[in-house]
mmCIF file of C-alpha atoms in Angstrom:
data_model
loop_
_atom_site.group_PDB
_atom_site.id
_atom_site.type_symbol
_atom_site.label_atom_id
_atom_site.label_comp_id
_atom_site.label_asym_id
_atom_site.label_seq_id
_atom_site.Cartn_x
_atom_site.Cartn_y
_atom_site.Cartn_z
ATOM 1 C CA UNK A 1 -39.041 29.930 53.463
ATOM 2 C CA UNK A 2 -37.086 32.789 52.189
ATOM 3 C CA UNK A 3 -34.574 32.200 55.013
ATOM 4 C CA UNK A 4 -34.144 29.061 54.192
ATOM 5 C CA UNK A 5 -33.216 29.931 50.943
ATOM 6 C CA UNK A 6 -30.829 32.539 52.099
ATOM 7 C CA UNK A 7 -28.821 29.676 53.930
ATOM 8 C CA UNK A 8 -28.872 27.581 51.042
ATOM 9 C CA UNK A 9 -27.642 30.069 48.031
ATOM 10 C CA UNK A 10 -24.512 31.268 50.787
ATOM 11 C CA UNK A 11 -23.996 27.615 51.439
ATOM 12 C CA UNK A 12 -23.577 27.212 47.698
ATOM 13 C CA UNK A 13 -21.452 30.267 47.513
ATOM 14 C CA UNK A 14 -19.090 29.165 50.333
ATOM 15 C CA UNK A 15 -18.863 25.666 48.432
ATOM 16 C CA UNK A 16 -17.939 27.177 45.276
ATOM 17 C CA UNK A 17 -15.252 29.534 46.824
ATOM 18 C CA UNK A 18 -13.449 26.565 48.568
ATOM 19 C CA UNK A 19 -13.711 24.651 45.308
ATOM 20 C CA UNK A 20 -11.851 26.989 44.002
ATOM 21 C CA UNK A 21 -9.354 28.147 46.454
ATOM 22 C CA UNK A 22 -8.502 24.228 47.182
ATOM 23 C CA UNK A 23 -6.707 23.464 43.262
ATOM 24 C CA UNK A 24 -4.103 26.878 44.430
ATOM 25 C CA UNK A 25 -3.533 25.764 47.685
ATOM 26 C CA UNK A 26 -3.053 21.832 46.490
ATOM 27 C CA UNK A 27 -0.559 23.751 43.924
ATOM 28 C CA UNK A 28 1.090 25.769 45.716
ATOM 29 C CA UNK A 29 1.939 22.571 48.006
ATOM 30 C CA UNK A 30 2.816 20.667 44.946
ATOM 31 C CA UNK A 31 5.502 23.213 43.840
ATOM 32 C CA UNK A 32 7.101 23.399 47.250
ATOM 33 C CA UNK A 33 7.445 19.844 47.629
ATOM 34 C CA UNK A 34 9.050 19.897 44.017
ATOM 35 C CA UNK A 35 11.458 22.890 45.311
ATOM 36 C CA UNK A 36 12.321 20.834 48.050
ATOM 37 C CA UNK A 37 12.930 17.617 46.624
ATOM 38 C CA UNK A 38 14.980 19.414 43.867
ATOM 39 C CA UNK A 39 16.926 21.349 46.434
ATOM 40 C CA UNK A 40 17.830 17.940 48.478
ATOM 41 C CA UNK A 41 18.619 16.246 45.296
ATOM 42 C CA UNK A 42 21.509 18.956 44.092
ATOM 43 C CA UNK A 43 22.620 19.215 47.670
ATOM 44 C CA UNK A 44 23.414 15.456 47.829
ATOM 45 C CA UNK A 45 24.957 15.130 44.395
ATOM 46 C CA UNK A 46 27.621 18.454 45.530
ATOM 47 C CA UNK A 47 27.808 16.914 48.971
ATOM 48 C CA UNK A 48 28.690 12.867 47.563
ATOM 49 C CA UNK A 49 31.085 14.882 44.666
ATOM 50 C CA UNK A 50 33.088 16.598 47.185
ATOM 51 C CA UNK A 51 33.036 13.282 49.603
ATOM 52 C CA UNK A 52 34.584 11.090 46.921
ATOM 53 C CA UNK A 53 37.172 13.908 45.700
ATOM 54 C CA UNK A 54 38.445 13.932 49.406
ATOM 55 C CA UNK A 55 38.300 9.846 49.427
ATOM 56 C CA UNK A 56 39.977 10.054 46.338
ATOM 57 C CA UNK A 57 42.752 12.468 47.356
ATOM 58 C CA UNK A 58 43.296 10.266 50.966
ATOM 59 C CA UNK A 59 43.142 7.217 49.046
ATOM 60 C CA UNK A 60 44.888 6.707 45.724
ATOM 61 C CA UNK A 61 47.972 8.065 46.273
ATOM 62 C CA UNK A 62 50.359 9.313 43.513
ATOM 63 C CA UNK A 63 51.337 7.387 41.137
ATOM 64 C CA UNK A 64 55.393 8.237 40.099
ATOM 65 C CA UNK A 65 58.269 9.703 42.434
ATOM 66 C CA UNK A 66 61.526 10.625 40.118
ATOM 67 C CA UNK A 67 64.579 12.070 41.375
ATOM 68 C CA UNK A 68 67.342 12.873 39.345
ATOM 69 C CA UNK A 69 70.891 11.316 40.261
ATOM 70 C CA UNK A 70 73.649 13.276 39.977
ATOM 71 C CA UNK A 71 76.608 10.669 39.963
ATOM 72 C CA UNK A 72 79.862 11.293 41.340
ATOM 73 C CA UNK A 73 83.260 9.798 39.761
ATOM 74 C CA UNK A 74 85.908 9.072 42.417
ATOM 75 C CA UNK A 75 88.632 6.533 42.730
ATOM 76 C CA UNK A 76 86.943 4.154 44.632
ATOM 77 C CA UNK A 77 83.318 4.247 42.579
ATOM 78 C CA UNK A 78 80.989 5.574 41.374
ATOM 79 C CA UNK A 79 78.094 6.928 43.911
ATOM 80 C CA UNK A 80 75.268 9.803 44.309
ATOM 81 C CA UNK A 81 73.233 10.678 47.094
ATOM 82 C CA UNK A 82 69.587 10.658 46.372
ATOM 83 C CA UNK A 83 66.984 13.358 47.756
ATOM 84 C CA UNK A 84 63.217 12.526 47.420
ATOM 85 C CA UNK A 85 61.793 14.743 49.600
ATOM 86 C CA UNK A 86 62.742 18.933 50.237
ATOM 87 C CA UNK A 87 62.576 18.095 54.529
ATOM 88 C CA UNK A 88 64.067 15.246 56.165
ATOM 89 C CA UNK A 89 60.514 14.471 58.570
ATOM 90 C CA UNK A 90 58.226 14.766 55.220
ATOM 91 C CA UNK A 91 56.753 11.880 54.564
ATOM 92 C CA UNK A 92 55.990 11.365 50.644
ATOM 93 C CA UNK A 93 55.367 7.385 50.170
ATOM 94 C CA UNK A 94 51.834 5.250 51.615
ATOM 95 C CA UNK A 95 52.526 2.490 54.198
ATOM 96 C CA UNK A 96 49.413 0.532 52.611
ATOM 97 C CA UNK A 97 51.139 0.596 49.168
ATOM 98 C CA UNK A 98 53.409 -1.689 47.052
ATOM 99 C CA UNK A 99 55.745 -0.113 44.818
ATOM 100 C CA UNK A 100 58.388 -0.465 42.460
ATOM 101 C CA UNK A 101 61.895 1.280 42.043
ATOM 102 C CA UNK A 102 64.247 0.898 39.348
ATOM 103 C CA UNK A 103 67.156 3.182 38.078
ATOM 104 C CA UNK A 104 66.735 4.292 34.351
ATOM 105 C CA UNK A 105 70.040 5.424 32.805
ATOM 106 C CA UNK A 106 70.627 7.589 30.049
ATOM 107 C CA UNK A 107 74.141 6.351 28.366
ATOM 108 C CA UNK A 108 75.680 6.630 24.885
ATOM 109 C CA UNK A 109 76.619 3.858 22.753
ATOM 110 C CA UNK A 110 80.180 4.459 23.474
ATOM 111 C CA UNK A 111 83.010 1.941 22.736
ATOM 112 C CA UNK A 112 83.972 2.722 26.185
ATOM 113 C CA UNK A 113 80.841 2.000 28.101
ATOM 114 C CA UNK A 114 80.384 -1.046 24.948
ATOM 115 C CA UNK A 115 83.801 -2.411 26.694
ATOM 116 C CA UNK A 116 82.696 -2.233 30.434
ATOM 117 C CA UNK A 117 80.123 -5.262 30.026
ATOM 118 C CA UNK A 118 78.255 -5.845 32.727
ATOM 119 C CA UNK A 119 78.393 -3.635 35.994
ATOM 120 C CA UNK A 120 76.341 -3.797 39.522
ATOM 121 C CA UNK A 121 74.297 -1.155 40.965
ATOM 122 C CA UNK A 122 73.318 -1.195 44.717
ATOM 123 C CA UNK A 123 70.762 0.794 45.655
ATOM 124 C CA UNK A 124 69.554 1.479 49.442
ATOM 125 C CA UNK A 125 66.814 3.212 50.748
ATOM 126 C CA UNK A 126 66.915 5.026 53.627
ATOM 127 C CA UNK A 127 65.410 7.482 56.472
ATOM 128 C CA UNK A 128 65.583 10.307 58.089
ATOM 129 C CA UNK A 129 68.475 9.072 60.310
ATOM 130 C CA UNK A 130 70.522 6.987 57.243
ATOM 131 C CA UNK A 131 69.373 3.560 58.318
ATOM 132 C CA UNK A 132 68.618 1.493 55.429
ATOM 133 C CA UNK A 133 65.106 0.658 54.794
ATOM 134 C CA UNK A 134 65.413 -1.475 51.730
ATOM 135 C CA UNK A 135 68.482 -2.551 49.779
ATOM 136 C CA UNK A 136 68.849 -4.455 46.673
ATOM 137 C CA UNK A 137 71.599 -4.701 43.816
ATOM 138 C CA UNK A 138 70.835 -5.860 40.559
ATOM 139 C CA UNK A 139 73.417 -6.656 37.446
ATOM 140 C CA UNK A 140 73.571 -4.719 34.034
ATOM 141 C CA UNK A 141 75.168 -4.154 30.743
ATOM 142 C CA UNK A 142 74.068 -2.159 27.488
ATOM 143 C CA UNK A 143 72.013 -3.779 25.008
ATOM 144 C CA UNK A 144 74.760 -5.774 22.730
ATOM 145 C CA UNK A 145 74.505 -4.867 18.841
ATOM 146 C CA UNK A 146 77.035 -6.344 15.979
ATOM 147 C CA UNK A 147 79.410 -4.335 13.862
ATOM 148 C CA UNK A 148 76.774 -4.839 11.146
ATOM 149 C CA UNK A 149 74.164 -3.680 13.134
ATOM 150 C CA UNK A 150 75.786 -0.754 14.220
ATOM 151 C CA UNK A 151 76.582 0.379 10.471
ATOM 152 C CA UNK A 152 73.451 -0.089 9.117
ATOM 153 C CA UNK A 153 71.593 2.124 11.735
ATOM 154 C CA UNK A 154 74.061 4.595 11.363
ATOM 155 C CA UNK A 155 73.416 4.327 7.764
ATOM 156 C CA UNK A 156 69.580 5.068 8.373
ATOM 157 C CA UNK A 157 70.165 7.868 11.045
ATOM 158 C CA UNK A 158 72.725 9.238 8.674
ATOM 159 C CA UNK A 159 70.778 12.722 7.804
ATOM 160 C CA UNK A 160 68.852 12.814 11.639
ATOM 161 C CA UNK A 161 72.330 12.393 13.234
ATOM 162 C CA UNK A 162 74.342 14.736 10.538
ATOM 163 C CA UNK A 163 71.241 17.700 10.483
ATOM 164 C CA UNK A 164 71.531 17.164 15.140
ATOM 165 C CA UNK A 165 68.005 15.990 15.327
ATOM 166 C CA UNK A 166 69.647 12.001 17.384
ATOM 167 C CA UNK A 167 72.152 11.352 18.781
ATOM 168 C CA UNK A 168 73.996 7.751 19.635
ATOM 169 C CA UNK A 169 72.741 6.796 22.603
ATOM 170 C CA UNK A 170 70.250 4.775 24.386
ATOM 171 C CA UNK A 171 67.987 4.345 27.850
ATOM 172 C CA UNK A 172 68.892 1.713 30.096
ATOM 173 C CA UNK A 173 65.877 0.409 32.908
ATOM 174 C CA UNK A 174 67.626 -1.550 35.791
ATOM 175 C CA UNK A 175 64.454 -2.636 37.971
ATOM 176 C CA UNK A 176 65.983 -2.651 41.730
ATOM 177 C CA UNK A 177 63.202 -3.394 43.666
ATOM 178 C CA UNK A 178 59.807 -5.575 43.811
ATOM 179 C CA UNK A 179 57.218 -4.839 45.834
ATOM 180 C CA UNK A 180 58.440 -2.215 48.243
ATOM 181 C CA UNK A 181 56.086 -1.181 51.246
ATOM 182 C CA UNK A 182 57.399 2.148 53.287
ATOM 183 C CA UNK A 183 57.131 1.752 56.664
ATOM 184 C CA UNK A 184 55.285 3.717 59.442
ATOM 185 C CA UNK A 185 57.763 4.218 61.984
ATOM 186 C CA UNK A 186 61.288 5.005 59.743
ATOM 187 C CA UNK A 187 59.346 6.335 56.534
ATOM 188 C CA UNK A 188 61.995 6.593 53.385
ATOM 189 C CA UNK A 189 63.597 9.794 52.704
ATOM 190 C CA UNK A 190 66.672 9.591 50.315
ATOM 191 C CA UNK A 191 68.448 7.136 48.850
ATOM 192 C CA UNK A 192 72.495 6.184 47.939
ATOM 193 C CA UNK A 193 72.920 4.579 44.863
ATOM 194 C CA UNK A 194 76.193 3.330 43.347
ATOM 195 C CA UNK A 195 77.934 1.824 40.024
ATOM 196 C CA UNK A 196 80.606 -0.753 40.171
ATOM 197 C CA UNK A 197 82.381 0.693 37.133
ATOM 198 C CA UNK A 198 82.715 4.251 36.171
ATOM 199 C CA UNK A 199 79.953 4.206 33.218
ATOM 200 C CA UNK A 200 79.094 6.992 31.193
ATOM 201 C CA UNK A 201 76.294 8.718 31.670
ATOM 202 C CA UNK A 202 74.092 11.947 30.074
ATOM 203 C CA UNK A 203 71.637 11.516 32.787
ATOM 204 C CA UNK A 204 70.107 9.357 35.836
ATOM 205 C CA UNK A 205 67.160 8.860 37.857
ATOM 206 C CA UNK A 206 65.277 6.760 40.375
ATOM 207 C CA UNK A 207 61.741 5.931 39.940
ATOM 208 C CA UNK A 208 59.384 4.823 42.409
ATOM 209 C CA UNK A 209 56.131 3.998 40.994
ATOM 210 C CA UNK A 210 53.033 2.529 42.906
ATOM 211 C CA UNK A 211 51.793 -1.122 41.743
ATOM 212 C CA UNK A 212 47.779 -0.246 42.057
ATOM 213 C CA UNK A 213 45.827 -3.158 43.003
ATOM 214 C CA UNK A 214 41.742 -3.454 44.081
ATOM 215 C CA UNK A 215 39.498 -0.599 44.650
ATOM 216 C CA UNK A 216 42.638 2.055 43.793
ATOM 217 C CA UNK A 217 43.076 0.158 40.471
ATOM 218 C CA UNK A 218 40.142 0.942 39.513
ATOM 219 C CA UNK A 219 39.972 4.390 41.044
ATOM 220 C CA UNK A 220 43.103 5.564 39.406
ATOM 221 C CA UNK A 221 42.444 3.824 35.648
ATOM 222 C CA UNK A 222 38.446 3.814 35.268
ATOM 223 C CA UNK A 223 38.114 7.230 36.743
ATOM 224 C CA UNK A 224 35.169 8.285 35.523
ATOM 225 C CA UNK A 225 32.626 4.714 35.861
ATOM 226 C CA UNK A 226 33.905 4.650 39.507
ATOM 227 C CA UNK A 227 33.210 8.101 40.326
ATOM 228 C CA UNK A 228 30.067 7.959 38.689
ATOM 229 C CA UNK A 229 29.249 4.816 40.425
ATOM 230 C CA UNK A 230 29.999 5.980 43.782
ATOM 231 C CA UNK A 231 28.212 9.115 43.594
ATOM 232 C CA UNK A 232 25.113 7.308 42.610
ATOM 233 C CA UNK A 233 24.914 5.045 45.727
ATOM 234 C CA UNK A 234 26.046 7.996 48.412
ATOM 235 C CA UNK A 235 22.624 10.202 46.515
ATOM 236 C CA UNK A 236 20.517 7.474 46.747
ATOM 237 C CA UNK A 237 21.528 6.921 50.398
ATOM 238 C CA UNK A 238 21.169 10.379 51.682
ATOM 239 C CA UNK A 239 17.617 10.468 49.645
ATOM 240 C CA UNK A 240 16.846 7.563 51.661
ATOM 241 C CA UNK A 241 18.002 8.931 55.161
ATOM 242 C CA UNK A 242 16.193 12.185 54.429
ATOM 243 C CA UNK A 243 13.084 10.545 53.471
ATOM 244 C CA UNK A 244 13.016 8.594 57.306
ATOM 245 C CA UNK A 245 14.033 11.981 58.835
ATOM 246 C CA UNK A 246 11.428 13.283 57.093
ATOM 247 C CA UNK A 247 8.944 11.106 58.309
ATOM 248 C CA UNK A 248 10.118 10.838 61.864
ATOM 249 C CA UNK A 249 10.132 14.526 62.164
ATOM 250 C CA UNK A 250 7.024 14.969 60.534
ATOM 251 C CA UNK A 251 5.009 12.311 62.886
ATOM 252 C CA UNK A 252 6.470 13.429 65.298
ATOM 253 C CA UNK A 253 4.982 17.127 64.927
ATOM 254 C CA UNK A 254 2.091 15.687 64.220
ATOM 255 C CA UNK A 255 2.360 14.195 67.459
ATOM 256 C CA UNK A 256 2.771 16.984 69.517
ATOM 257 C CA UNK A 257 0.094 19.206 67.865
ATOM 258 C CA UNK A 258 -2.917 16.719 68.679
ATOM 259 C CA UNK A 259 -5.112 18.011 71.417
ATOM 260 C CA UNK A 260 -4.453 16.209 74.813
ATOM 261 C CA UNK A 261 -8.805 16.429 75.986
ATOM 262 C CA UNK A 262 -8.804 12.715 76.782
ATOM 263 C CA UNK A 263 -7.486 12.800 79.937
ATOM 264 C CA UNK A 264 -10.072 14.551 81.568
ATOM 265 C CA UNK A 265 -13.047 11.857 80.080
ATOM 266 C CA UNK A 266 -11.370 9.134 81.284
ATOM 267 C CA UNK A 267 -10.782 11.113 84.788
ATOM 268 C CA UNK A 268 -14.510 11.900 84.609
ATOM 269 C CA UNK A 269 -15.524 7.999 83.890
ATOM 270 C CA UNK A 270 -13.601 6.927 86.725
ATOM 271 C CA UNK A 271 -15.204 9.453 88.897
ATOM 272 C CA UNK A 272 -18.785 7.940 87.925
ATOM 273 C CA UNK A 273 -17.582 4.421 87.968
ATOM 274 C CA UNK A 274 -16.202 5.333 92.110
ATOM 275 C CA UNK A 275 -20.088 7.550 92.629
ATOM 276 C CA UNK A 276 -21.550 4.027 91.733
ATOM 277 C CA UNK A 277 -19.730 1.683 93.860
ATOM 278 C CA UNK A 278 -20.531 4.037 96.855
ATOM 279 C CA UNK A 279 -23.931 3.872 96.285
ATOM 280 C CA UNK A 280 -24.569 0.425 95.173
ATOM 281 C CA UNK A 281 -22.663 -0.587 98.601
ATOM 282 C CA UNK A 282 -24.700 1.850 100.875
ATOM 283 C CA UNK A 283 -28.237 0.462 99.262
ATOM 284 C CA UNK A 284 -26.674 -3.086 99.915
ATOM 285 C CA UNK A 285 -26.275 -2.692 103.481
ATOM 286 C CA UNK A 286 -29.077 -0.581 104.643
ATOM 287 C CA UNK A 287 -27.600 0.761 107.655
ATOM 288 C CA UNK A 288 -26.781 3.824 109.136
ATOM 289 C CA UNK A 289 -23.533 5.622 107.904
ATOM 290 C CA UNK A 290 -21.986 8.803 109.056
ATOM 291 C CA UNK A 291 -22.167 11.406 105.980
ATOM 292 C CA UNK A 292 -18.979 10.736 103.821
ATOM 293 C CA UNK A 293 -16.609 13.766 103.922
ATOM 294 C CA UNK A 294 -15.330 15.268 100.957
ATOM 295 C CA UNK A 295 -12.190 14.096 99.948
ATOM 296 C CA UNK A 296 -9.395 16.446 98.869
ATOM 297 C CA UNK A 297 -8.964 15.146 95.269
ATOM 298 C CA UNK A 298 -5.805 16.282 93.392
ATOM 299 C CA UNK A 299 -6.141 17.956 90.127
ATOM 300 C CA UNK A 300 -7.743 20.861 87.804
ATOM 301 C CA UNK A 301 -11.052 22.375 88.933
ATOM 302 C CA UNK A 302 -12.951 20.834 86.277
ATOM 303 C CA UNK A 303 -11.580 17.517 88.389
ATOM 304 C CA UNK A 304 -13.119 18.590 91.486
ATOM 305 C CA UNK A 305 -16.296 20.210 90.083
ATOM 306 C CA UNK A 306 -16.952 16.114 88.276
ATOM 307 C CA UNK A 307 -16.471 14.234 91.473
ATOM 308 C CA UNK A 308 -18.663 17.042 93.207
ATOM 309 C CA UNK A 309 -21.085 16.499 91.263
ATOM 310 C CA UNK A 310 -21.066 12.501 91.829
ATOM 311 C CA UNK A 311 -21.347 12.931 95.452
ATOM 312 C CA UNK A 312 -24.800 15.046 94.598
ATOM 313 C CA UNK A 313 -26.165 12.579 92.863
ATOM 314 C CA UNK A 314 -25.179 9.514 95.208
ATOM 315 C CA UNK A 315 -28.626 8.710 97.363
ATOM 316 C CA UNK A 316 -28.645 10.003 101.042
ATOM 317 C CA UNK A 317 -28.495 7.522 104.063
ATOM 318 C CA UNK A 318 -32.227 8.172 104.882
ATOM 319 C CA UNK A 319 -33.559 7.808 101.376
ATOM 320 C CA UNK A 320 -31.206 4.208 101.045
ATOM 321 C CA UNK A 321 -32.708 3.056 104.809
ATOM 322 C CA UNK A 322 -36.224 3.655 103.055
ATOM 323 C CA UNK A 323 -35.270 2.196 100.494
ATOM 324 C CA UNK A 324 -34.294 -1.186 101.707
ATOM 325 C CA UNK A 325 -37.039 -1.168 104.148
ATOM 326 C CA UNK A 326 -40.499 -2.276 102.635
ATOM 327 C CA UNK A 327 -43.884 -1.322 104.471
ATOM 328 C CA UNK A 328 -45.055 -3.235 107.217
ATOM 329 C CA UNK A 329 -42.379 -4.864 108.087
ATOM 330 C CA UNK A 330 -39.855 -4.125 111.401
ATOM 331 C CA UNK A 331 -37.883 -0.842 111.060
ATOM 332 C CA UNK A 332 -34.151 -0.534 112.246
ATOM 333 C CA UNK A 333 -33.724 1.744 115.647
ATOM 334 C CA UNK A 334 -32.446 4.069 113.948
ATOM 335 C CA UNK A 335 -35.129 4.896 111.757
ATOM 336 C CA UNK A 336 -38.319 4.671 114.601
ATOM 337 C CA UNK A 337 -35.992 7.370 116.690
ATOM 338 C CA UNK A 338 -35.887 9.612 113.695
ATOM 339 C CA UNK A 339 -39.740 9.263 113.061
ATOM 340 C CA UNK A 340 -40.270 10.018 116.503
ATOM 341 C CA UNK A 341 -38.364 13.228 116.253
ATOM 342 C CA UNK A 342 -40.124 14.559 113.839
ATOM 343 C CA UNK A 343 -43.407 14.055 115.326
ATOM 344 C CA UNK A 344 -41.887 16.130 118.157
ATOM 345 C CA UNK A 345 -40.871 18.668 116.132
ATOM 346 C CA UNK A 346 -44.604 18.370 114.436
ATOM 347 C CA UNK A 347 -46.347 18.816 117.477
#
């Protein structure tokens, strides 16, 4: 009785010190699965950050190209020679993108250039070897203004123009070119640009700017919604992928850390099921058979020590002959010459 008890109060004791050592080890699990999850969370929101700054930097490319022009006066025009780009095999412009190029001038409201009306300018785009890519000449002419006009602006501007602060002059935007795609093979490098009449000038430039259309329209003017966007979905996909990888890798651990004992029951079954057949056929025929030899079985020990044992417990050829012969009836030959040997050996 008192031993009994013994068992039973450590029983209760080992109960109530896995009671309580189960709650730390359930949180200690708990706050490495929440370190983990938090760890692959901030690794996919730096890793889908830096993915769409790259995408963003092959993508969208920039936006304006200027050069300045430096025009040259001569007898027989008026002409520059354009540079975009510092090496002749650089190439600045994308293949996949339409752009625009116009030549902004900065002139004063001369009665000279007032007198030239309208002029052309020819523009030509060319590459690395002075073939021209694209070439277009448009018609222009400064913005026309009356005597009246004139006076009364000047009237207005009086104290800006008198104190330096304006001047009398004005910006004129000649758009050249529509649509423009560079191309692969002959990328565009420079550019010559010329004036049909000798107009004056403070400054000049060519711009080249990129008409944005579809997925880099939105890229380039709703920056922040579309990064935001697109950083959401690549998280929520590489959560997803590391959740299955979890779980694949995780079954299949779980896999290769089950015991593998099976295989010897179901070797041992088959071993019995064989023992039986044996013996069921040597009780069916009731004659004399030689002793079966042992067969060389393949396998572990524990194999050969199972079908062993079968053969031990498989009836002999004597006890199966007595078996299927009843009393008084006629014996086989084989079993009167064995009785009569034993007499002998009796006697």
């Amino acid at each position: 009785m008192d031993r009994l008890r013994n068992r039973l109060a450590a029983g209760a004791d080992r109960i109530r010190q896995l009671g309580g050592a189960a709650p730390a080890r359930t949180g200690a699990a708990l706050a490495m699965r929440v370190l983990l999850v938090g760890a692959a969370v901030v690794a996919a929101v730096v890793s889908s950050a830096a993915l769409y700054g790259l995408f963003y930097r092959l993508y969208v490319p920039q936006l304006v190209h200027q050069a300045p022009v430096h025009l040259q006066y001569a007898a027989n025009g008026t002409a520059a020679e354009v540079s975009f780009v510092a090496a002749a095999h650089y190439k600045f412009l994308s293949t996949s993108q339409a752009y625009t190029v116009a030549l902004d001038l900065h002139v004063p409201a001369s009665e000279t250039n007032r007198a030239l009306g309208v002029f052309m300018v020819e523009l030509e785009l060319r590459d690395r070897r002075g073939r021209a890519v694209h070439r277009s000449a448009r018609a222009a002419m400064l913005p026309y203004r009356s005597a009246g006009v004139r006076a009364l602006q000047t009237l207005v501007r009086a104290v800006p123009l008198a104190l330096g602060l304006a001047d009398e002059s004005t910006w004129l935007h000649v758009p050249l070119l529509e649509r423009a795609f560079d191309r692969h093979f002959t990328p565009i490098t420079h550019a010559h640009v010329a004036l049909s009449k000798p107009v004056q000038t403070y400054a000049a430039s060519v711009t080249i700017r990129a008409q944005f259309s579809g997925l880099r329209y939105w890229m380039y003017y709703w920056r922040l919604p579309t990064a935001l966007l697109f950083v959401a979905a690549a998280v929520a996909w590489q959560l997803v992928l590391a959740a299955v990888a979890w779980s694949v890798l995780e079954s299949y651990a779980r896999a290769r850390a089950a015991p593998a004992a099976p295989r010897a029951d179901g070797q041992h079954a088959g071993l019995l099921a064989l023992g039986g057949q044996r013996g069921s056929g040597l009780e069916s025929s009731g004659l004399d058979s030689p002793e079966p030899k042992t067969p060389s079985l393949p396998g572990s020990p524990l194999v050969r020590a199972l079908s062993f044992l079968d053969r031990q417990s498989a009836p002999s050829d004597s006890e199966a002959d007595e078996q299927s012969v009843p009393d008084g009836s006629s014996q086989p030959q084989s079993l009167r010459r064995r009785a009569s040997g034993r007499r002998a050996d009796d006697n």
